[in-house]
Amino acid sequence: MSRLAPLSGFPEWTPSERLVEAHVIDRLREVFELHGFAQIETRAVEPLERLGGEAEASKEVYVLTRRGGETAEFGLHFDLTVPFARYVEERQGHLTFPFRRYQIQKVWRGERPQEGRFREFYQADIDVVARETLPAHVEAEVAVVMARALQSLDLPPVRMRMNDRRLVEGFYRGVGIADVAGALRSVDKLGKIGHDGVARELAAQGVPETAAEAILHLARIRSSDSSFHEAVLDLWETTPTHADGEPQKLMAEGIAALGALVEAVNAAVPGTAEADLSIARGLDYYTGAVYETTLEGHEDLGSICSGGRYDSLVAGGGFPGVGMSIGVSRLVSRLVSRRMLVATRGVPSAVLVAVMDEETRAASQSIADRLRARGIACEVSPSAAKFGKQIQYADRRGIPFVWFPGADPTGEVSDGEVKDIRSGEQVAADADAWNPPAEDLKPRVVRG
Amino acid sequence: MSRLAPLSGFPEWTPSERLVEAHVIDRLREVFELHGFAQIETRAVEPLERLGGEAEASKEVYVLTRRGGETAEFGLHFDLTVPFARYVEERQGHLTFPFRRYQIQKVWRGERPQEGRFREFYQADIDVVARETLPAHVEAEVAVVMARALQSLDLPPVRMRMNDRRLVEGFYRGVGIADVAGALRSVDKLGKIGHDGVARELAAQGVPETAAEAILHLARIRSSDSSFHEAVLDLWETTPTHADGEPQKLMAEGIAALGALVEAVNAAVPGTAEADLSIARGLDYYTGAVYETTLEGHEDLGSICSGGRYDSLVAGGGFPGVGMSIGVSRLVSRLVSRRMLVATRGVPSAVLVAVMDEETRAASQSIADRLRARGIACEVSPSAAKFGKQIQYADRRGIPFVWFPGADPTGEVSDGEVKDIRSGEQVAADADAWNPPAEDLKPRVVRG
């Protein structure tokens, strides 16, 4: 067999690292459920015509063919929004709206492998979707749930930066930009190609220089409350080409909504939210709030949680909603590689029950079962080697306790003693009553 | 968008049904961990040359191509054994042996869709793999863990039927069958094509009639302890063509091992295990115990948990182990369709906090947050509609309690009252102290 080298872009963890990933996923589940989000899972595949929307994403789709077959049957989903939209469309008659769902699954993108880009990764999405109209307060609610979910992981502070598409679109149109989506896609690259790079792209799109300067200026405005509106209005007034009327009205709506959003999120999760008018998000379908989230000190990771408000989840229209998505694998990869979170041990067992000889293995198993009946994970030594060897076996696996059955005077096997192999302390113990210290009961995931 | 009909073979559950699936998976995790199995996850894809082993399985592989690309890059795994073998081979220097791992993931098979056959489904595998030699007691241990895992789901009794490849191979060779693997594959179809069908296949393989009758007779032997050995030895002695020597020695080894196995499993999990000499398992790589498991009253489902002992996990040799795999989706599909397990509600929320008017939404949110701080899942009403409408909203979603904030004489919002909308009972309550009855705290999965 060849190709034993790991495949670039397909991360796989050691058992200890998997504990970190499972911990992150379990915590997210917990917070999502506390806020009333129900879990769904969708199949990994979608019909190819459903995976063709965005030209750029489309190239990244993995197409599936049955071996020896000719016809491509499906593609693997590249996000959780496409399958969620299809799920809602299929089952709309059986769901209760607003529908609050979360979904934590792997997605696949056929990207050229490169540093930090995965081709298979976990995403964790929440969405609230209405049938007809979705109240504005959901834009704050979804951001608050995600901020709390991330905070529950005991990481450095998260910073959630927000903008509003109406503000941006009103302003862009007001200063004379016809192709708002095109300009937005360029501004979205600000972090990558910088001010001059974006300016060049805008010029290439035929955006007049004053308009380009105005929207680049707009992208520098930020505040952690609603005070950004003064800077926006100042800029608007001083941009020579600005046009009042419909665009201005749209912009004013966006300003009011964004101010309320930032203040509501900061009221619930202080110090988290910031209005940042550079936030663009590449995707066309957002129509209100848009979000990006960075981890303090790890801004190079890019956004670990993004999303926005959309008018129509499905192609035919209808089902307005707000959704955000955490890039779980990207986050876990950083947590693991920098040892920001680590598991206290790599195996679930708190206790290794030693075996005196093969004839008394059943007695050792019975001690193990009595411990398990009280929720204490354990395993029985695979061999009846010398006790020193059995201790070594536990030590190599990070199992903190070794239980030594004893032989009582009648020849029966007694419960015997349990040893903390870290301290060497050994005490007589009853398998129906002994407990490890709470912090040793299960592997825990703690700051590294 | 076309093709809204569900794709045959790709099951997707409603939120309530997903709760059943998640419950099953969580329980399996719990039991596996109590027995010291560590979780790993492997990527969904493997190089194609690793997915070509079994001719039949090979055709079922889904091949992946980047859209617009020409070259097939990988295939989706069709089980969890192939990726586990590769994982062990890659990381052998970093794992501690015997390595005890569990793995619960989706697998894909490009089968022609048909009743009860899935193309995407969850499997839950456990394996214990040694570097050099694996003691016989692991064959019992793995079966016991799986029996307990299935029992933890509160299902009808499970029956685990076992055989031993050495017994079968010794007997087959002893009665003059040259192609043991071919004969085994035919006997494996006994349930599907019956005695006469198997006899015809064996004749077509050139197996003499006396030998065919003997192995078909062998397949009728069963017992729930080691007493089967008498029937085997009787049959052996009365089969005219039998040859003593090497095959007989192998058979005797198998008889002793299978007797010890059945008795050990029944000692730990009474009434579960049975020696059933018809159990063949199609796969070539088993070398000792083989297992199949049926659910009482649901034998038509086929085996829900199968596996066996193998000498070499990896192609180059080495890494003997024992593994079993639960077909989680097949099981869940039955549980859901027959309503054998049902969720007490489809949403996590125990409480809907009502909203008096949009001005006091923040007060309602604060009540919700105080409940969440004590682990009570809740959501805030999406609209400030009449209370009757808000109760209806809770009712439609199965949320058992509605919390009504009150206006105290100073105009401040007070905690108010909470109503059990099933009984109509309504009481004044403090959001820092009130608790729902334990059975309402979370959706539970119970017998239907």
mmCIF file of C-alpha atoms in Angstrom, chain A residues 263-391:
data_model
loop_
_atom_site.group_PDB
_atom_site.id
_atom_site.type_symbol
_atom_site.label_atom_id
_atom_site.label_comp_id
_atom_site.label_asym_id
_atom_site.label_seq_id
_atom_site.Cartn_x
_atom_site.Cartn_y
_atom_site.Cartn_z
ATOM 1 C CA GLU A 263 -25.729 48.089 21.278
ATOM 2 C CA ALA A 264 -28.000 45.075 21.820
ATOM 3 C CA VAL A 265 -25.135 42.606 21.402
ATOM 4 C CA ASN A 266 -22.865 44.579 23.719
ATOM 5 C CA ALA A 267 -25.641 44.803 26.307
ATOM 6 C CA ALA A 268 -25.913 41.002 26.345
ATOM 7 C CA VAL A 269 -22.218 40.138 25.872
ATOM 8 C CA PRO A 270 -20.262 43.235 26.943
ATOM 9 C CA GLY A 271 -17.196 44.235 24.989
ATOM 10 C CA THR A 272 -17.795 41.875 22.095
ATOM 11 C CA ALA A 273 -19.437 43.800 19.289
ATOM 12 C CA GLU A 274 -18.083 46.543 17.104
ATOM 13 C CA ALA A 275 -19.552 48.331 14.107
ATOM 14 C CA ASP A 276 -16.873 47.964 11.433
ATOM 15 C CA LEU A 277 -17.846 49.370 8.082
ATOM 16 C CA SER A 278 -15.146 47.439 6.260
ATOM 17 C CA ILE A 279 -17.005 44.165 6.782
ATOM 18 C CA ALA A 280 -18.328 43.189 3.378
ATOM 19 C CA ARG A 281 -18.704 39.393 3.114
ATOM 20 C CA GLY A 282 -18.281 38.110 -0.401
ATOM 21 C CA LEU A 283 -21.683 36.503 -0.789
ATOM 22 C CA ASP A 284 -24.457 38.240 -2.669
ATOM 23 C CA TYR A 285 -27.411 37.003 -0.705
ATOM 24 C CA TYR A 286 -26.986 39.044 2.467
ATOM 25 C CA THR A 287 -29.421 41.918 2.836
ATOM 26 C CA GLY A 288 -29.031 43.232 6.398
ATOM 27 C CA ALA A 289 -26.544 42.570 9.170
ATOM 28 C CA VAL A 290 -23.248 40.901 8.252
ATOM 29 C CA TYR A 291 -20.787 39.571 10.819
ATOM 30 C CA GLU A 292 -17.190 38.475 11.126
ATOM 31 C CA THR A 293 -15.447 37.332 14.272
ATOM 32 C CA THR A 294 -11.803 37.246 15.244
ATOM 33 C CA LEU A 295 -10.041 35.794 18.228
ATOM 34 C CA GLU A 296 -7.839 38.285 20.075
ATOM 35 C CA GLY A 297 -4.184 37.586 19.335
ATOM 36 C CA HIS A 298 -5.162 35.218 16.522
ATOM 37 C CA GLU A 299 -6.331 37.694 13.905
ATOM 38 C CA ASP A 300 -4.172 35.872 11.359
ATOM 39 C CA LEU A 301 -6.662 32.997 11.522
ATOM 40 C CA GLY A 302 -9.184 35.205 9.798
ATOM 41 C CA SER A 303 -12.828 35.129 10.737
ATOM 42 C CA ILE A 304 -13.768 32.128 12.843
ATOM 43 C CA CYS A 305 -17.490 32.893 12.818
ATOM 44 C CA SER A 306 -19.291 34.729 10.030
ATOM 45 C CA GLY A 307 -22.725 35.181 8.577
ATOM 46 C CA GLY A 308 -25.516 37.597 8.027
ATOM 47 C CA ARG A 309 -29.127 38.298 7.338
ATOM 48 C CA TYR A 310 -30.756 37.215 4.090
ATOM 49 C CA ASP A 311 -34.162 37.868 2.551
ATOM 50 C CA SER A 312 -34.617 34.473 0.947
ATOM 51 C CA LEU A 313 -33.108 31.217 2.008
ATOM 52 C CA VAL A 314 -34.510 29.461 -1.033
ATOM 53 C CA ALA A 315 -34.173 30.354 -4.667
ATOM 54 C CA GLY A 316 -37.867 30.882 -5.264
ATOM 55 C CA GLY A 317 -37.972 33.608 -2.614
ATOM 56 C CA GLY A 318 -39.351 33.647 0.894
ATOM 57 C CA PHE A 319 -37.888 32.325 4.137
ATOM 58 C CA PRO A 320 -35.939 35.338 5.383
ATOM 59 C CA GLY A 321 -33.430 34.485 8.059
ATOM 60 C CA VAL A 322 -30.239 35.181 9.936
ATOM 61 C CA GLY A 323 -27.421 32.673 10.072
ATOM 62 C CA MET A 324 -23.876 32.376 11.353
ATOM 63 C CA SER A 325 -21.298 29.679 10.942
ATOM 64 C CA ILE A 326 -18.273 28.753 13.056
ATOM 65 C CA GLY A 327 -15.287 27.271 11.252
ATOM 66 C CA VAL A 328 -14.793 24.567 13.873
ATOM 67 C CA SER A 329 -11.832 22.783 12.310
ATOM 68 C CA ARG A 330 -9.932 25.989 11.661
ATOM 69 C CA LEU A 331 -10.444 26.953 15.293
ATOM 70 C CA VAL A 332 -9.627 23.500 16.675
ATOM 71 C CA SER A 333 -6.525 23.310 14.515
ATOM 72 C CA ARG A 334 -5.221 26.488 16.179
ATOM 73 C CA LEU A 335 -6.240 25.352 19.660
ATOM 74 C CA VAL A 336 -4.406 22.080 19.125
ATOM 75 C CA SER A 337 -1.296 23.363 17.384
ATOM 76 C CA ARG A 338 -0.721 26.126 19.949
ATOM 77 C CA ARG A 339 -1.823 23.898 22.827
ATOM 78 C CA MET A 340 -4.361 26.541 23.872
ATOM 79 C CA LEU A 341 -6.663 23.751 25.019
ATOM 80 C CA VAL A 342 -5.358 20.339 26.010
ATOM 81 C CA ALA A 343 -6.893 17.137 27.348
ATOM 82 C CA THR A 344 -5.769 16.061 30.820
ATOM 83 C CA ARG A 345 -5.316 12.563 29.386
ATOM 84 C CA GLY A 346 -5.827 10.799 26.070
ATOM 85 C CA VAL A 347 -7.960 7.869 27.218
ATOM 86 C CA PRO A 348 -11.298 7.819 29.012
ATOM 87 C CA SER A 349 -10.156 5.309 31.656
ATOM 88 C CA ALA A 350 -9.664 6.643 35.172
ATOM 89 C CA VAL A 351 -8.631 3.240 36.457
ATOM 90 C CA LEU A 352 -6.700 0.253 35.196
ATOM 91 C CA VAL A 353 -7.764 -2.850 37.123
ATOM 92 C CA ALA A 354 -4.727 -5.087 37.406
ATOM 93 C CA VAL A 355 -4.900 -8.841 36.906
ATOM 94 C CA MET A 356 -3.082 -11.147 39.308
ATOM 95 C CA ASP A 357 -3.202 -14.179 37.013
ATOM 96 C CA GLU A 358 -5.413 -15.322 34.166
ATOM 97 C CA GLU A 359 -7.419 -17.558 36.559
ATOM 98 C CA THR A 360 -8.680 -14.496 38.438
ATOM 99 C CA ARG A 361 -9.316 -12.264 35.407
ATOM 100 C CA ALA A 362 -13.083 -12.595 35.992
ATOM 101 C CA ALA A 363 -12.659 -11.172 39.500
ATOM 102 C CA SER A 364 -10.771 -8.180 38.084
ATOM 103 C CA GLN A 365 -13.507 -7.722 35.489
ATOM 104 C CA SER A 366 -16.108 -7.759 38.206
ATOM 105 C CA ILE A 367 -14.280 -4.986 40.093
ATOM 106 C CA ALA A 368 -14.201 -2.998 36.839
ATOM 107 C CA ASP A 369 -17.919 -3.520 36.314
ATOM 108 C CA ARG A 370 -18.739 -2.313 39.809
ATOM 109 C CA LEU A 371 -16.753 0.853 39.136
ATOM 110 C CA ARG A 372 -18.459 1.325 35.752
ATOM 111 C CA ALA A 373 -21.865 0.920 37.369
ATOM 112 C CA ARG A 374 -21.061 4.138 39.213
ATOM 113 C CA GLY A 375 -19.854 5.939 36.093
ATOM 114 C CA ILE A 376 -16.115 5.383 36.553
ATOM 115 C CA ALA A 377 -14.482 4.527 33.225
ATOM 116 C CA CYS A 378 -11.958 1.760 33.498
ATOM 117 C CA GLU A 379 -10.284 -1.068 31.719
ATOM 118 C CA VAL A 380 -8.856 -4.372 32.833
ATOM 119 C CA SER A 381 -5.190 -5.049 32.210
ATOM 120 C CA PRO A 382 -4.723 -6.943 28.964
ATOM 121 C CA SER A 383 -2.129 -9.199 30.536
ATOM 122 C CA ALA A 384 -1.327 -10.687 33.926
ATOM 123 C CA ALA A 385 2.219 -9.426 33.738
ATOM 124 C CA LYS A 386 4.144 -8.346 36.833
ATOM 125 C CA PHE A 387 2.401 -5.468 38.595
ATOM 126 C CA GLY A 388 5.298 -3.180 37.673
ATOM 127 C CA LYS A 389 4.573 -3.828 33.997
ATOM 128 C CA GLN A 390 0.874 -3.198 34.528
ATOM 129 C CA ILE A 391 1.630 0.117 36.235
#
